[in-house]
């Protein structure tokens, strides 16, 4: 492991991990800061209100930096699993940090789950995208890469300034290029690559092995689904072992396949009627407000 990696790991190791309460507090400040920035961009504010909003926005940025710094070790733990696939560990960490930033901006503290669980999805997604981008860029001439880098920077700056995606014509003015040249650059930057393309010195790692299934649910949806299942399993803890097993089989918590009363009865050596009675008793317990409350956060 190189000196630069040691230096980075030593630096982030000094950051204290956050408690659940600290995560919620920071997330609230970040949310307030983003709202304040939105109001500031809208304009039409009195000097007093503008000053207040600027303070809230600055506090939100401080909270965001705190949340990011406290979770940098999480990125490293994920990045280490990808560091033997053609990119250096620090390069993989850099990609993962982009996912961490996205997670901080999208985290919904009101759902009640830990930030690290949510952030893992975004970190992995960003790292996988980074590998795909690397596979694409190594096939492009240097002068094209330089122009694409400039285009990306200008596009990002204009998006922040305008509050929307800039048009090719607007980008052309900033880049001193024709609109058609800009369109060609945009096409190049987004061109697809073969899933059979390889990356890395050994040439054995396929891009398809690193990229998520595009038909799969979004990361946030997958996180919600996973956490809902965990919350439901915890809720079943209030039932007796036999009741919990019946409910888990009835709703397919084990394998995603709901079972009929007859199937459960045969599996447990009970009559269909007895299973029905136990199911009714279990549902009555689960419907009690004190037990149902944790699941309401996932209701649509």
Coordinates of C-alpha atoms in Angstrom, one line a residue:
X1 CA 0.0 0.0 0.0
X2 CA 1.5 3.3 -1.1
X3 CA 2.4 6.3 1.1
X4 CA -0.5 8.4 -0.3
X5 CA -3.0 5.6 0.7
X6 CA -1.5 5.4 4.2
X7 CA -1.7 9.2 4.5
X8 CA -5.3 9.3 3.4
X9 CA -6.4 6.4 5.7
X10 CA -4.6 8.0 8.7
X11 CA -6.4 11.3 8.0
X12 CA -9.9 9.9 7.8
X13 CA -9.2 7.6 10.7
X14 CA -9.2 10.6 13.0
X15 CA -12.8 11.4 12.3
X16 CA -15.3 10.3 14.9
X17 CA -18.1 8.0 13.8
X18 CA -21.6 9.4 14.3
X19 CA -24.4 8.2 16.6
X20 CA -27.9 7.7 15.2
X21 CA -28.9 11.0 16.9
X22 CA -26.1 12.9 15.4
X23 CA -27.0 11.5 11.9
X24 CA -30.6 12.8 12.3
X25 CA -29.4 16.2 13.6
X26 CA -27.0 16.6 10.6
X27 CA -29.6 15.4 8.1
X28 CA -32.1 18.0 9.4
X29 CA -29.5 20.8 9.1
X30 CA -28.6 19.6 5.6
X31 CA -32.3 19.6 4.5
X32 CA -32.8 23.0 6.0
X33 CA -29.7 24.3 4.2
X34 CA -30.8 22.9 0.8
X35 CA -34.2 24.6 1.3
X36 CA -32.6 27.9 2.2
X37 CA -30.4 27.7 -0.9
X38 CA -33.5 27.1 -3.0
X39 CA -35.2 30.2 -1.5
X40 CA -32.1 32.3 -2.1
X41 CA -32.0 31.3 -5.7
X42 CA -35.6 32.3 -6.2
X43 CA -34.8 35.9 -5.1
X44 CA -37.2 38.7 -4.1
X45 CA -36.1 38.6 -0.5
X46 CA -35.8 41.3 2.1
X47 CA -32.3 42.0 3.4
X48 CA -33.1 40.5 6.8
X49 CA -34.6 37.3 5.4
X50 CA -31.7 36.9 3.0
X51 CA -29.2 37.1 5.8
X52 CA -31.1 34.5 7.8
X53 CA -31.3 32.2 4.9
X54 CA -27.6 32.6 4.1
X55 CA -26.8 31.6 7.6
X56 CA -29.0 28.5 7.4
X57 CA -27.5 27.6 4.0
X58 CA -24.0 27.9 5.4
X59 CA -24.9 25.8 8.4
X60 CA -26.3 23.2 6.0
X61 CA -23.0 23.1 4.1
X62 CA -21.1 22.6 7.4
X63 CA -23.4 19.8 8.4
X64 CA -22.9 18.2 4.9
X65 CA -19.2 18.4 5.3
X66 CA -19.4 16.8 8.8
X67 CA -21.6 14.0 7.5
X68 CA -19.3 13.3 4.6
X69 CA -16.1 13.3 6.7
X70 CA -17.5 11.0 9.3
X71 CA -18.4 8.4 6.6
X72 CA -15.2 8.4 4.5
X73 CA -14.2 5.1 6.1
X74 CA -17.3 3.5 4.8
X75 CA -16.3 4.4 1.3
X76 CA -12.8 2.8 1.8
X77 CA -14.4 -0.4 3.2
X78 CA -16.4 -0.7 0.0
X79 CA -13.6 0.4 -2.3
X80 CA -11.2 -2.3 -1.1
X81 CA -13.5 -4.9 -2.6
X82 CA -12.9 -3.3 -6.1
X83 CA -9.3 -2.3 -5.9
X84 CA -7.9 -5.3 -7.8
X85 CA -9.9 -4.6 -10.9
X86 CA -7.8 -2.2 -12.8
X87 CA -8.0 1.1 -10.8
X88 CA -5.9 2.1 -7.8
X89 CA -7.5 2.1 -4.4
X90 CA -7.5 5.9 -4.3
X91 CA -9.1 6.1 -7.7
X92 CA -11.9 3.8 -6.5
X93 CA -12.3 5.7 -3.3
X94 CA -12.6 8.9 -5.3
X95 CA -15.5 7.4 -7.3
X96 CA -17.1 6.1 -4.1
X97 CA -16.9 9.5 -2.5
X98 CA -19.1 10.8 -5.3
X99 CA -21.7 8.2 -4.3
X100 CA -21.4 9.2 -0.7
X101 CA -22.1 12.8 -1.6
X102 CA -25.2 11.7 -3.5
X103 CA -26.3 9.6 -0.5
X104 CA -25.9 12.6 1.9
X105 CA -28.0 14.8 -0.4
X106 CA -30.8 12.2 -0.7
X107 CA -30.9 10.7 2.8
X108 CA -34.3 10.7 4.4
X109 CA -33.8 10.7 8.1
X110 CA -37.5 10.3 8.8
X111 CA -37.4 6.7 7.6
X112 CA -35.6 5.8 10.8
X113 CA -32.8 3.7 9.4
X114 CA -29.0 4.2 9.6
X115 CA -27.3 6.4 7.1
X116 CA -24.6 3.8 6.5
X117 CA -27.1 1.2 5.3
X118 CA -28.5 3.7 2.8
X119 CA -25.1 5.1 1.7
X120 CA -23.7 1.7 0.8
X121 CA -26.0 1.5 -2.3
X122 CA -24.9 4.8 -3.7
X123 CA -21.3 4.2 -3.0
X124 CA -21.4 0.9 -4.9
X125 CA -23.3 2.5 -7.8
X126 CA -20.8 5.3 -8.1
X127 CA -17.8 2.9 -8.1
X128 CA -19.4 0.7 -10.8
X129 CA -20.1 3.8 -12.9
X130 CA -16.5 4.8 -12.5
X131 CA -15.3 1.5 -13.9
X132 CA -17.6 1.9 -16.9
X133 CA -16.4 5.5 -17.5
X134 CA -12.7 4.3 -17.2
X135 CA -13.3 1.6 -19.8
X136 CA -14.8 4.2 -22.2
X137 CA -12.2 6.9 -21.8
X138 CA -9.1 4.8 -22.4
X139 CA -10.4 4.3 -25.9
X140 CA -10.6 8.0 -26.7
X141 CA -7.8 10.3 -28.0
X142 CA -6.2 12.6 -25.4
X143 CA -7.4 15.9 -27.1
X144 CA -11.0 14.5 -27.0
X145 CA -10.6 13.6 -23.3
X146 CA -9.4 17.1 -22.5
X147 CA -12.4 18.7 -24.3
X148 CA -14.8 16.3 -22.6
X149 CA -13.3 17.2 -19.3
X150 CA -13.8 20.9 -20.1
X151 CA -17.3 20.3 -21.3
X152 CA -18.2 18.4 -18.1
X153 CA -16.9 21.3 -16.0
X154 CA -18.7 24.0 -18.0
X155 CA -21.9 21.9 -18.1
X156 CA -21.9 21.4 -14.3
X157 CA -21.2 25.1 -13.6
X158 CA -24.0 26.3 -16.0
X159 CA -26.4 23.8 -14.5
X160 CA -25.8 25.3 -11.0
X161 CA -26.0 28.8 -12.3
X162 CA -29.2 28.3 -14.5
X163 CA -30.9 25.8 -12.3
X164 CA -31.4 23.5 -15.3
X165 CA -29.5 21.6 -18.0
X166 CA -27.8 24.0 -20.4
X167 CA -28.7 23.7 -24.1
X168 CA -26.0 22.8 -26.7
X169 CA -26.3 26.4 -28.0
X170 CA -25.5 27.8 -24.5
X171 CA -22.6 25.4 -24.1
X172 CA -21.3 26.3 -27.5
X173 CA -21.0 30.0 -26.5
X174 CA -19.1 29.1 -23.3
X175 CA -16.8 26.7 -25.1
X176 CA -16.3 28.8 -28.2
X177 CA -17.5 25.8 -30.3
X178 CA -20.4 25.4 -32.8
X179 CA -23.6 23.8 -31.5
X180 CA -23.0 20.8 -33.7
X181 CA -19.5 20.3 -32.3
X182 CA -21.0 20.4 -28.8
X183 CA -23.7 17.9 -29.7
X184 CA -21.0 15.5 -31.1
X185 CA -19.0 15.9 -27.8
X186 CA -22.2 15.1 -25.8
X187 CA -22.8 12.0 -27.9
X188 CA -19.2 10.9 -27.4
X189 CA -19.4 11.4 -23.6
X190 CA -22.5 9.3 -23.5
X191 CA -21.7 6.6 -26.0
X192 CA -22.5 3.1 -24.9
X193 CA -19.7 0.5 -24.4
X194 CA -19.9 -3.2 -24.8
X195 CA -20.6 -5.2 -21.6
X196 CA -17.9 -7.6 -22.9
X197 CA -15.3 -4.9 -22.9
X198 CA -12.5 -5.6 -20.3
X199 CA -10.6 -3.4 -17.9
X200 CA -7.5 -3.9 -15.9
X201 CA -4.0 -5.0 -16.5
X202 CA -5.0 -8.7 -16.6
X203 CA -7.8 -8.0 -19.1
X204 CA -10.0 -10.5 -17.3
X205 CA -12.5 -8.2 -15.7
X206 CA -15.6 -7.6 -17.8
X207 CA -17.6 -4.4 -17.6
X208 CA -20.7 -6.5 -17.4
X209 CA -19.5 -8.0 -14.2
X210 CA -19.3 -4.5 -12.6
X211 CA -22.5 -2.9 -13.8
X212 CA -25.9 -3.2 -12.1
X213 CA -28.9 -4.6 -14.0
X214 CA -30.6 -1.6 -15.6
X215 CA -34.0 -3.3 -15.1
X216 CA -33.4 -3.6 -11.4
X217 CA -35.1 -1.1 -9.0
X218 CA -33.3 2.2 -8.1
X219 CA -30.9 2.0 -5.1
X220 CA -33.3 4.0 -2.9
X221 CA -36.1 1.6 -3.7
X222 CA -33.9 -1.5 -3.0
X223 CA -32.9 0.1 0.3
X224 CA -36.5 0.7 1.3
X225 CA -37.4 -2.8 0.4
X226 CA -34.6 -4.3 2.4
X227 CA -35.2 -2.2 5.4
X228 CA -38.9 -2.8 5.3
X229 CA -38.3 -6.6 5.4
X230 CA -35.9 -6.2 8.3
X231 CA -38.5 -4.0 10.2
X232 CA -41.2 -6.6 9.5
X233 CA -39.0 -9.4 10.8
X234 CA -38.3 -7.4 14.0
X235 CA -42.0 -6.7 14.4
X236 CA -42.7 -10.5 14.2
X237 CA -40.5 -10.8 17.4
X238 CA -43.6 -9.9 19.5
X239 CA -45.2 -13.2 18.3
X240 CA -44.5 -16.7 19.6
X241 CA -42.0 -18.7 17.5
X242 CA -44.8 -20.7 15.9
X243 CA -46.9 -17.6 15.2
X244 CA -43.9 -15.8 13.6
X245 CA -43.2 -18.8 11.4
X246 CA -46.8 -19.0 10.3
X247 CA -46.9 -15.3 9.4
X248 CA -43.5 -15.5 7.6
X249 CA -44.7 -18.4 5.5
X250 CA -48.1 -16.8 4.9
X251 CA -46.5 -13.6 3.5
X252 CA -43.4 -15.2 1.9
X253 CA -40.8 -13.5 4.1
X254 CA -38.4 -16.5 3.8
X255 CA -38.3 -16.9 0.0
X256 CA -40.7 -14.4 -1.5
X257 CA -43.4 -17.1 -2.0
X258 CA -46.6 -16.8 0.1
X259 CA -48.0 -20.1 1.3
X260 CA -51.6 -21.2 1.6
X261 CA -53.2 -22.2 4.9
X262 CA -53.2 -25.8 3.7
X263 CA -49.5 -25.7 2.8
X264 CA -48.6 -24.2 6.2
X265 CA -50.7 -26.7 8.0
X266 CA -49.0 -29.6 6.3
X267 CA -45.5 -28.1 7.0
X268 CA -46.3 -27.7 10.7
X269 CA -48.5 -30.7 11.2
X270 CA -51.6 -28.7 12.1
X271 CA -55.1 -28.5 10.6
X272 CA -56.0 -25.8 8.2
X273 CA -58.5 -24.4 10.7
X274 CA -55.9 -24.2 13.5
X275 CA -53.5 -22.3 11.1
X276 CA -56.4 -19.9 10.3
X277 CA -57.0 -19.3 14.0
X278 CA -53.3 -18.7 14.8
X279 CA -53.1 -16.3 11.8
X280 CA -56.0 -14.3 13.1
X281 CA -54.5 -14.0 16.5
X282 CA -51.2 -13.0 15.1
X283 CA -52.7 -10.3 12.9
X284 CA -54.6 -8.9 15.9
X285 CA -51.3 -8.5 17.7
X286 CA -49.6 -7.0 14.8
X287 CA -52.4 -4.5 14.2
X288 CA -52.0 -3.0 17.6
X289 CA -50.9 0.7 17.1
X290 CA -47.7 0.2 19.2
X291 CA -46.6 -2.6 17.0
X292 CA -47.8 -1.3 13.6
X293 CA -46.1 2.1 14.0
X294 CA -42.6 1.2 12.8
X295 CA -44.1 -0.1 9.5
X296 CA -46.1 3.1 8.8
X297 CA -43.0 4.9 7.5
X298 CA -43.0 2.5 4.6
X299 CA -46.7 2.9 3.7
X300 CA -47.4 4.5 0.3

